[in-house]
């Protein structure tokens, strides 16, 4: 058995199971080994119901004292059961498990394990696991991996398959010499792959995660350097030299640019008239005005007889960019076109023709911009909005549409400069470190569950004034059955009920989740942008993708489960107009460390300060909790949690990169470079 062999070479995996694995993107043995658990759980001794703590994952030993109740909500089958011990009663809820209706009987004793919440005056668990006492005893105090699953594939299926591939793990040759492993305290590859799938204890698991993070960072850095080597010497065939025109464009804006914005514009103009093509990152905090810098660049290329494109991460944001740029450029006779995936085939064909014939000088769109059918007339500038949503390969594919276009990347991810230099190694960096004048600072508060009633009252007051609200729920972890769909659906229904019961109001509350089709997501986001939805409840990544000046409140549930940098990104969805805005961080924990960490957000609205504090307060190896989704999408590596490995990867590349790359290329070993990092 070899790394590139089909997964069907593993004993017990036939065509049907292989098809199910393919839905997870797993087709080879290599894919399987690189499919890491998304989290790990341990099973602790059960506690009394009266000792349960909301916001934690715990277990209770309880006796069933009701018949199972079935409800139907928005196509979901909900099973509700009550169980008790000597200290109290707990409500248990399952989604899409109708078979449980006749499984439980009054008087039976089980150990129930799940995420605890306090709702409706009692403790609850949603989608709890359930075990007999004997079975639970076999699981206690053992680390259990939890994988992303699909119908036909469970975590146990994946773990069994990895067991079947152990002979391949045992033959893996490490690309790092023993002296490098020792110097940087990195675990060997065989031990790391084994430990990440079969952790024996927390220490080995942390070591394995650090090694996998190192591999991802090293692969990323190596590829960036290869890209930079290609780009640095690329001749500038699109000389843009129109400083006077750009100065006039900026002077005619209805607002004045900040000094930092002007510096970024100057950097960009200097690059575009130099002998080499521009590859520049504009890194600015949320609301710092990066888009107008990009607009100045797009104006410059259009005024010079070339084309520019700007690619947005969501269709709603693309439409917003299109409207804003059309308004800005109309007085200058510059035509702006829109190209998105939801357009009809006829609309797309018409736009393809207009782009090819230079009838539009600026094109705004989504991933549709990089399709093979799109041919540009004289493409000179590629702008990608929110770098972390695309990745280097997609950016390169868009750039390949022109001979050697200039590239401008805009990122609101507040990465400390020391790490940004590594992460964006192929780009020169401009930082916008001041906010436009007149921006009203967001008011923040960090609260616990006792504040919930007050928070809802405040939200309803804002709604009554015609304002809109975001509520973000964390993704549910440690469960194969319950996903963010069920969680956000249940939350939304309970919120509607609370509003009806407490305020008698018929408020538009809509949920948005990652399993929705793109068309439905776009429709909901557009309705929210148009003011048709008062409260948007979401678990999906909304830290980019929408600009709604009328949204004045962001409430984040279980804020302790997010990194500070991501919370700051979420906060950036409000405060985008001239209305006073607020952010409520609802914490499920009240311990000193949690509150101290979250209070950083109360003290400051400066993303770069917060990123630095995040880096200091979350030590290396602190990898539990929700992944930072606002960064480049590594599978394991987190630039905050594993900052030491990021620096180590850069150091190893600087010292041994040529030797390592030559060794891998000579062996024909592309394992490292097939990791889904770029």
XYZ file of C-alpha atoms in Angstrom:
678
model
C 0.000 0.000 0.000
C 1.297 3.463 -0.999
C 0.237 7.026 -0.185
C -1.295 7.662 -3.606
C -3.204 4.355 -3.727
C -6.993 4.405 -3.771
C -8.657 4.236 -0.389
C -10.220 0.977 -1.612
C -6.854 -0.726 -1.054
C -7.610 -0.543 2.678
C -9.263 -3.700 3.958
C -13.008 -3.357 4.482
C -13.538 -0.382 2.156
C -15.644 -1.239 -0.876
C -17.227 0.872 -3.604
C -20.115 2.109 -1.438
C -17.906 3.226 1.464
C -15.368 4.722 -0.972
C -18.164 6.825 -2.521
C -19.127 8.067 0.935
C -15.480 8.917 1.685
C -15.304 10.802 -1.634
C -18.002 13.171 -0.354
C -15.470 14.197 2.295
C -12.783 14.706 -0.345
C -11.035 11.471 0.651
C -10.062 9.324 -2.341
C -6.507 8.183 -1.576
C -4.628 6.868 1.450
C -2.841 10.221 1.567
C -6.180 12.066 1.735
C -7.228 9.827 4.612
C -4.085 10.426 6.666
C -4.355 14.191 6.131
C -8.015 14.174 7.194
C -7.404 15.178 10.795
C -10.015 15.099 13.566
C -11.781 18.445 13.938
C -11.723 18.145 17.721
C -11.233 15.662 20.558
C -13.411 14.771 23.501
C -12.789 13.095 26.819
C -15.454 11.448 28.908
C -15.301 12.517 32.542
C -17.105 11.078 35.568
C -20.827 12.003 35.641
C -21.960 14.863 37.890
C -25.288 15.531 39.592
C -27.814 17.512 37.555
C -27.701 20.309 40.149
C -23.921 20.614 39.604
C -24.120 21.070 35.819
C -22.612 24.288 34.457
C -24.096 26.046 31.423
C -21.656 26.437 28.549
C -19.687 23.290 29.346
C -19.669 19.717 28.064
C -20.538 17.345 30.912
C -22.160 14.017 31.681
C -24.979 13.047 34.051
C -26.336 9.710 35.239
C -30.125 10.046 35.139
C -33.352 8.044 34.981
C -35.860 8.611 32.162
C -39.060 10.026 33.677
C -41.138 10.925 30.609
C -42.198 9.519 27.283
C -40.384 10.940 24.278
C -42.193 13.871 22.668
C -41.942 14.502 18.894
C -42.140 17.921 17.218
C -41.673 19.079 13.622
C -40.007 22.447 12.934
C -38.930 23.597 9.447
C -38.481 20.020 8.251
C -36.514 19.003 11.354
C -37.796 16.192 13.559
C -37.207 17.123 17.201
C -37.295 14.519 19.994
C -37.680 15.863 23.564
C -37.131 13.743 26.675
C -36.880 14.449 30.415
C -34.671 12.576 32.868
C -33.924 13.075 36.568
C -31.620 12.187 39.420
C -32.008 12.933 43.146
C -30.926 16.567 42.593
C -33.098 17.704 39.694
C -34.473 17.244 36.163
C -32.827 17.797 32.773
C -34.399 18.368 29.347
C -32.800 16.398 26.498
C -33.300 17.343 22.834
C -32.318 15.491 19.639
C -32.691 16.600 16.015
C -33.539 14.267 13.123
C -33.423 11.146 15.296
C -37.068 9.941 15.112
C -35.967 6.378 15.982
C -35.344 7.568 19.550
C -39.084 8.001 20.065
C -39.465 4.349 21.035
C -35.918 3.775 22.284
C -36.223 5.265 25.768
C -38.608 3.929 28.416
C -39.604 5.415 31.747
C -37.428 4.056 34.548
C -34.340 3.305 32.422
C -31.004 4.724 33.608
C -28.473 6.170 31.158
C -25.399 8.355 31.206
C -26.117 11.386 29.014
C -23.190 13.430 27.629
C -23.460 16.761 25.871
C -23.243 20.537 25.777
C -25.109 22.016 28.725
C -27.291 25.126 28.539
C -29.739 26.780 30.907
C -33.003 27.448 29.089
C -36.573 27.935 30.251
C -35.653 27.651 33.910
C -33.911 24.282 33.665
C -30.717 22.596 32.534
C -30.765 21.212 28.984
C -28.587 19.160 26.663
C -28.921 19.304 22.889
C -28.084 16.179 20.904
C -26.556 14.349 23.887
C -24.831 11.019 23.515
C -26.297 8.262 25.694
C -24.665 5.160 27.180
C -25.388 2.379 29.606
C -23.309 2.603 32.767
C -20.995 -0.257 31.720
C -20.397 1.138 28.231
C -19.649 4.594 29.601
C -17.090 3.144 31.984
C -15.071 1.893 28.988
C -14.843 5.435 27.550
C -13.959 7.520 30.583
C -10.670 9.418 30.625
C -9.720 8.311 27.070
C -9.137 10.873 24.289
C -11.626 10.327 21.467
C -11.143 11.955 18.031
C -14.187 13.552 16.396
C -14.038 13.857 12.580
C -16.169 15.732 10.093
C -18.604 13.081 8.885
C -21.166 12.429 6.168
C -24.005 9.895 5.754
C -22.410 6.441 5.675
C -19.222 7.583 7.420
C -18.832 7.953 11.201
C -15.796 8.855 13.277
C -15.395 5.154 14.020
C -15.389 4.364 10.277
C -12.588 6.872 9.728
C -10.570 5.669 12.710
C -10.873 2.060 11.532
C -9.709 3.053 8.030
C -6.673 4.868 9.456
C -5.864 1.718 11.452
C -5.940 -0.156 8.160
C -3.351 2.240 6.731
C -0.882 2.010 9.630
C 1.655 0.163 7.493
C 1.946 3.298 5.324
C 2.404 5.516 8.387
C 5.189 3.247 9.631
C 7.057 3.617 6.302
C 6.821 7.413 6.043
C 10.224 9.027 5.647
C 10.593 12.355 7.415
C 11.742 15.260 5.244
C 13.213 16.881 8.370
C 16.568 15.653 9.703
C 16.759 14.442 13.299
C 18.882 17.448 14.247
C 16.119 19.805 13.010
C 13.484 17.868 14.949
C 15.594 18.105 18.098
C 16.523 21.767 17.692
C 12.953 22.962 17.178
C 11.328 20.385 19.492
C 9.222 18.955 16.660
C 7.701 15.471 16.737
C 8.723 12.996 14.010
C 6.236 12.511 11.166
C 5.360 8.861 11.903
C 4.650 9.528 15.555
C 2.758 12.744 14.731
C 0.399 11.175 12.168
C -0.268 8.295 14.547
C -0.792 10.545 17.564
C -3.145 12.940 15.809
C -5.479 10.057 14.921
C -4.890 7.930 18.053
C -3.941 10.294 20.886
C -2.690 8.571 24.026
C -2.583 11.690 26.167
C -2.841 15.462 25.913
C 0.915 16.003 25.682
C 1.364 13.703 22.666
C -1.697 15.213 21.009
C -0.326 18.743 21.396
C 2.996 17.582 19.959
C 1.250 16.019 16.959
C -0.846 19.117 16.293
C 2.260 21.307 16.472
C 4.001 19.059 13.933
C 1.056 19.152 11.533
C 0.903 22.942 11.918
C 4.625 23.136 11.152
C 4.172 21.051 7.979
C 1.338 23.266 6.763
C 3.304 26.442 7.470
C 6.471 25.071 5.843
C 4.554 24.009 2.735
C 2.865 27.403 2.592
C 6.132 29.338 3.003
C 7.957 27.199 0.433
C 5.209 27.741 -2.125
C 5.069 31.472 -1.397
C 8.791 31.785 -2.042
C 8.440 29.980 -5.360
C 5.626 32.343 -6.336
C 7.620 35.373 -5.219
C 10.639 34.218 -7.225
C 8.393 34.111 -10.298
C 6.754 37.462 -9.548
C 9.671 39.613 -8.409
C 11.337 39.429 -11.782
C 8.134 39.694 -13.842
C 8.475 42.663 -16.177
C 5.845 45.369 -15.881
C 4.095 45.395 -19.262
C 1.268 47.639 -17.985
C 2.978 50.895 -17.023
C 0.414 53.055 -15.199
C 1.526 56.663 -14.951
C -1.389 58.962 -14.193
C -0.761 60.528 -10.788
C -2.480 63.802 -11.741
C -5.682 62.052 -12.822
C -5.758 60.020 -9.589
C -5.140 63.171 -7.539
C -8.158 64.806 -9.217
C -10.260 61.680 -8.593
C -9.367 61.755 -4.875
C -9.974 65.512 -4.549
C -13.467 65.082 -6.007
C -14.498 62.459 -3.436
C -17.168 63.560 -0.946
C -14.823 62.698 1.941
C -11.148 63.235 2.673
C -8.741 60.297 2.693
C -6.673 59.674 5.815
C -2.896 59.987 5.744
C -2.576 56.187 5.881
C -4.928 55.792 2.905
C -2.921 58.344 0.905
C 0.310 56.495 1.725
C -1.230 53.236 0.473
C -2.349 54.944 -2.760
C 1.171 56.352 -3.279
C 2.721 52.896 -2.672
C 0.375 51.428 -5.272
C 1.029 54.106 -7.901
C 4.805 53.825 -7.373
C 4.566 50.048 -7.891
C 2.451 50.257 -11.042
C 4.886 52.529 -12.857
C 8.024 50.633 -11.761
C 9.855 48.108 -13.951
C 8.341 45.091 -12.140
C 4.691 44.143 -11.629
C 3.013 45.090 -8.373
C 2.213 42.432 -5.772
C 0.983 44.408 -2.769
C -1.084 43.714 0.332
C -3.145 46.537 1.806
C -3.731 45.501 5.385
C -6.165 47.636 7.325
C -8.485 47.267 10.255
C -12.212 46.787 9.680
C -13.695 50.096 8.560
C -10.336 51.689 7.751
C -11.281 52.387 4.122
C -9.348 49.828 2.065
C -11.976 49.713 -0.692
C -11.448 53.352 -1.698
C -7.703 52.656 -2.031
C -8.554 49.803 -4.402
C -10.962 52.122 -6.235
C -8.117 54.604 -6.810
C -6.042 51.793 -8.342
C -8.913 50.640 -10.559
C -9.483 54.240 -11.657
C -5.782 54.587 -12.529
C -5.726 51.530 -14.816
C -9.049 52.436 -16.460
C -7.850 56.009 -17.079
C -4.722 54.538 -18.704
C -6.740 52.441 -21.175
C -6.543 49.129 -19.323
C -8.948 46.878 -17.423
C -9.128 46.156 -13.703
C -11.052 43.500 -11.786
C -12.059 43.208 -8.148
C -13.130 39.834 -6.780
C -15.274 39.737 -3.626
C -15.780 36.725 -1.321
C -19.592 36.812 -1.501
C -22.128 37.763 -4.136
C -23.815 40.292 -1.865
C -20.531 42.120 -1.265
C -19.771 41.978 -5.015
C -23.101 43.700 -5.742
C -22.334 46.329 -3.092
C -18.895 46.972 -4.625
C -20.508 47.171 -8.076
C -22.998 49.830 -6.963
C -20.359 51.872 -5.107
C -17.810 51.755 -7.958
C -20.452 52.518 -10.600
C -21.423 55.628 -8.645
C -17.766 56.684 -8.216
C -16.729 56.123 -11.846
C -19.834 57.280 -13.743
C -18.746 60.976 -13.867
C -15.514 59.883 -15.598
C -17.190 57.724 -18.256
C -15.711 54.512 -16.835
C -18.005 51.514 -17.358
C -18.332 48.955 -14.539
C -19.549 45.384 -15.148
C -20.815 42.721 -12.730
C -20.178 38.983 -13.132
C -21.494 36.506 -10.554
C -22.421 32.846 -10.424
C -26.163 33.462 -10.071
C -26.479 35.345 -13.382
C -28.320 33.565 -16.198
C -26.339 31.943 -19.010
C -27.486 34.707 -21.369
C -26.405 37.463 -18.956
C -23.019 35.798 -18.530
C -22.483 35.475 -22.302
C -23.284 39.153 -22.766
C -20.869 40.123 -19.991
C -18.121 37.837 -21.406
C -18.446 39.680 -24.721
C -18.379 43.132 -23.097
C -15.288 42.195 -21.044
C -13.418 40.794 -24.054
C -14.257 43.819 -26.212
C -13.222 46.322 -23.509
C -16.784 47.679 -23.277
C -16.295 47.532 -19.503
C -13.107 48.853 -17.944
C -13.763 47.642 -14.383
C -15.230 44.203 -13.645
C -16.626 43.272 -10.228
C -17.526 39.716 -9.316
C -17.066 36.519 -7.359
C -15.305 33.269 -8.277
C -17.062 33.516 -11.664
C -14.263 35.920 -12.670
C -11.724 33.089 -12.847
C -13.740 30.731 -15.036
C -12.081 29.609 -18.255
C -14.749 31.283 -20.404
C -13.763 34.750 -19.204
C -11.331 36.498 -21.578
C -10.106 39.964 -20.692
C -9.235 42.706 -23.165
C -6.278 44.434 -21.483
C -6.197 43.238 -17.878
C -3.753 45.328 -15.843
C -4.920 45.085 -12.207
C -6.357 42.271 -10.099
C -7.842 43.219 -6.719
C -8.873 40.455 -4.343
C -10.982 41.500 -1.394
C -10.230 39.601 1.825
C -7.222 37.505 0.861
C -8.006 34.756 3.320
C -11.202 33.791 1.483
C -9.389 32.842 -1.706
C -5.890 31.549 -1.224
C -2.851 31.951 -3.399
C -3.820 29.532 -6.177
C -7.141 31.249 -6.886
C -5.412 34.618 -6.877
C -2.832 33.273 -9.342
C -5.541 31.857 -11.581
C -7.176 35.262 -11.794
C -3.813 36.918 -12.431
C -3.171 34.434 -15.255
C -6.057 36.041 -17.163
C -3.650 38.862 -18.059
C -0.053 38.600 -19.279
C 1.366 39.941 -16.021
C -1.230 42.102 -14.262
C -0.581 44.022 -11.078
C -2.025 42.401 -7.938
C -3.545 44.233 -4.987
C -4.770 42.179 -2.030
C -6.973 43.715 0.647
C -7.109 42.080 4.063
C -8.882 43.112 7.247
C -7.311 40.263 9.207
C -5.359 42.103 11.910
C -2.209 39.986 11.880
C 0.740 41.376 13.898
C 3.366 42.675 11.469
C 5.996 40.122 12.541
C 3.672 37.311 11.447
C 2.240 39.192 8.453
C 5.715 39.382 6.908
C 5.826 35.570 6.963
C 2.187 34.947 5.986
C 2.282 37.335 3.045
C 5.849 36.570 2.016
C 5.055 37.026 -1.680
C 3.622 40.519 -1.202
C 4.846 43.983 -0.265
C 2.769 45.383 2.591
C 0.970 48.700 3.085
C -0.774 49.198 6.432
C -3.769 51.489 6.956
C -3.525 52.103 10.683
C -5.989 54.953 11.192
C -9.767 55.174 10.868
C -11.599 57.854 8.842
C -12.530 60.976 10.812
C -16.011 61.102 12.305
C -16.361 57.336 12.739
C -18.389 56.691 15.932
C -16.566 54.138 18.144
C -18.464 50.927 18.844
C -19.590 50.465 22.463
C -18.726 46.998 23.784
C -19.796 44.932 26.753
C -18.755 41.485 27.979
C -21.548 39.793 29.928
C -22.655 36.382 31.185
C -25.970 34.496 31.039
C -27.506 36.625 33.822
C -27.565 39.557 31.366
C -29.598 37.706 28.708
C -32.983 39.250 29.524
C -31.467 42.748 29.567
C -29.664 42.053 26.270
C -32.901 40.993 24.576
C -34.628 44.123 25.869
C -31.839 46.270 24.434
C -32.000 44.445 21.093
C -35.768 44.957 20.855
C -35.333 48.665 21.635
C -32.916 48.964 18.688
C -35.315 47.007 16.445
C -38.159 49.358 17.439
C -36.021 52.240 16.152
C -35.767 50.539 12.758
C -32.248 49.203 13.264
C -31.007 45.679 12.500
C -29.222 43.056 14.570
C -26.667 40.298 14.017
C -26.530 37.335 16.389
C -23.713 34.820 15.929
C -23.843 31.353 17.477
C -20.679 29.237 17.630
C -20.445 26.026 15.655
C -21.355 23.041 17.776
C -18.386 20.827 18.563
C -17.945 17.300 19.845
C -21.017 15.854 18.154
C -21.349 13.910 14.953
C -25.091 14.263 14.683
C -25.814 17.803 15.767
C -24.446 20.379 13.387
C -24.633 24.125 13.200
C -27.873 23.830 11.203
C -29.780 22.257 14.087
C -28.160 24.559 16.625
C -28.949 27.794 14.813
C -32.446 26.571 13.899
C -33.295 25.763 17.509
C -31.799 29.055 18.707
C -33.817 31.019 16.148
C -37.083 29.320 17.129
C -36.449 29.967 20.826
C -35.578 33.600 20.108
C -38.816 34.066 18.152
C -40.755 32.551 21.064
C -39.000 34.815 23.596
C -39.830 37.869 21.474
C -43.483 36.818 21.063
C -43.934 35.975 24.753
C -42.037 38.958 26.123
C -42.868 41.682 23.637
C -45.850 40.469 21.637
C -43.939 41.562 18.572
C -43.899 39.902 15.165
C -40.232 40.567 14.424
C -38.515 39.189 11.322
C -35.908 36.745 12.687
C -34.095 34.629 10.085
C -31.292 32.105 10.429
C -28.355 31.633 8.078
C -26.146 28.558 8.139
C -23.362 26.924 6.169
C -25.453 24.080 4.736
C -27.724 26.406 2.770
C -27.366 26.589 -0.995
C -25.526 29.636 -2.303
C -28.713 31.095 -3.816
C -30.548 30.929 -0.485
C -27.609 32.452 1.410
C -27.392 35.283 -1.116
C -31.139 35.909 -0.903
C -31.057 36.109 2.909
C -27.999 38.377 2.942
C -29.585 40.588 0.283
C -32.858 40.762 2.253
C -30.867 41.763 5.333
C -28.970 44.392 3.348
C -32.319 45.690 2.021
C -33.755 45.976 5.549
C -36.346 43.197 5.166
C -34.879 41.185 8.075
C -34.604 42.678 11.577
C -32.506 39.993 13.275
C -30.081 37.705 11.431
C -28.970 34.636 13.405
C -25.948 32.919 11.910
C -23.243 30.367 12.524
C -21.606 30.834 9.168
C -18.707 33.209 8.604
C -20.279 36.641 8.325
C -17.129 38.498 9.358
C -16.841 39.290 5.674
C -19.475 39.479 3.031
C -21.930 42.213 3.915
C -21.892 45.945 4.520
C -25.061 47.187 6.216
C -24.844 50.676 7.783
C -28.264 50.118 9.418
C -27.026 47.176 11.548
C -26.297 48.558 15.025
C -25.948 45.518 17.301
C -23.745 42.442 17.095
C -24.352 39.848 19.806
C -21.965 36.883 19.918
C -23.117 33.826 21.863
C -20.498 31.768 23.737
C -17.907 34.397 22.891
C -15.303 32.512 24.915
C -15.183 29.880 22.172
C -13.875 32.322 19.551
C -10.434 33.862 19.239
C -10.174 37.579 19.958
C -9.140 38.317 16.372
C -12.262 36.636 15.011
C -14.496 38.386 17.528
C -13.015 41.665 16.342
C -13.807 40.700 12.740
C -17.406 39.944 13.716
C -17.646 43.257 15.540
C -16.616 44.946 12.300
C -20.011 44.112 10.770
C -21.566 46.954 12.804
C -20.553 50.594 13.153
C -20.375 51.028 9.381
C -22.607 54.096 9.188
C -23.315 57.192 11.252
C -25.370 55.347 13.899
C -24.068 54.461 17.362
C -23.382 50.723 17.316
C -22.936 48.131 20.027
C -21.331 44.726 20.459
C -22.463 42.302 23.166
C -20.092 39.425 23.917
C -22.155 36.808 25.769
C -19.848 34.429 27.634
C -20.899 30.964 28.774
C -18.081 30.999 31.331
C -17.396 33.417 34.179
C -13.896 32.345 35.241
C -11.234 35.012 35.650
C -9.081 33.999 32.636
C -12.046 33.964 30.241
C -13.358 37.337 31.359
C -9.868 38.884 31.343
C -9.312 37.728 27.754
C -12.700 38.981 26.524
C -12.286 42.287 28.341
C -9.493 43.120 25.862
C -12.328 43.721 23.376
C -14.056 46.057 25.816
C -10.880 48.114 26.205
C -10.062 48.602 22.530
C -11.488 48.713 19.003
C -7.978 48.540 17.487
C -7.637 45.269 15.577
C -3.835 45.298 15.563
C -3.680 45.810 19.343
C -6.218 43.013 19.817
C -4.281 40.668 17.522
C -1.136 41.293 19.558
C -2.977 40.617 22.824
C -4.519 37.488 21.291
C -1.033 36.287 20.444
C 0.198 36.928 23.989
C -2.794 35.474 25.819
C -3.220 32.241 23.854
C -0.076 30.225 24.353
C 1.344 27.816 21.758
C -0.517 24.527 21.744
C -3.752 26.057 23.029
C -5.692 24.471 20.209
C -9.061 23.643 21.715
C -12.188 25.627 20.861
C -13.396 27.043 17.584
C -10.888 27.470 14.778
C -9.983 30.969 13.746
C -11.897 31.245 10.499
C -10.732 34.731 9.646
C -7.258 33.663 8.595
C -5.781 31.686 5.751
C -7.546 28.386 5.893
C -5.038 25.894 7.248
C -6.467 22.599 8.394
C -4.587 22.559 11.697
C -2.227 25.514 11.820
C -3.438 28.637 13.568
C -1.101 31.605 13.348
C -2.009 32.687 16.873
C -2.016 29.328 18.642
C 1.017 28.073 16.720
C 2.992 31.283 16.240
C 6.114 29.455 17.462
C 5.732 26.859 14.681
C 5.158 29.575 12.071
C 8.416 31.235 13.061
C 10.161 27.850 13.193
C 8.911 26.995 9.678
C 10.265 30.296 8.355
C 13.600 29.701 10.107
C 13.889 26.123 8.800
C 13.067 27.322 5.285
C 15.715 30.052 5.487
C 18.372 27.606 6.722
C 17.488 24.320 5.018
C 14.823 25.145 2.406
C 16.890 24.510 -0.717
C 18.161 21.189 0.620
C 14.689 20.022 1.719
C 12.958 21.051 -1.515
C 15.652 19.399 -3.633
C 15.306 16.213 -1.587
C 11.531 16.098 -2.065
C 11.720 16.908 -5.779
C 14.440 14.305 -6.408
C 12.363 11.669 -4.653
C 9.272 12.712 -6.583
C 7.638 13.099 -3.173
C 4.857 15.643 -3.462
C 3.223 14.670 -0.190
C 4.119 17.953 1.429
C 2.846 19.997 -1.465
C -0.435 18.160 -1.822
C -1.533 19.361 1.594
C -4.604 21.536 0.996
C -2.955 24.717 2.176
C -2.749 26.940 -0.892
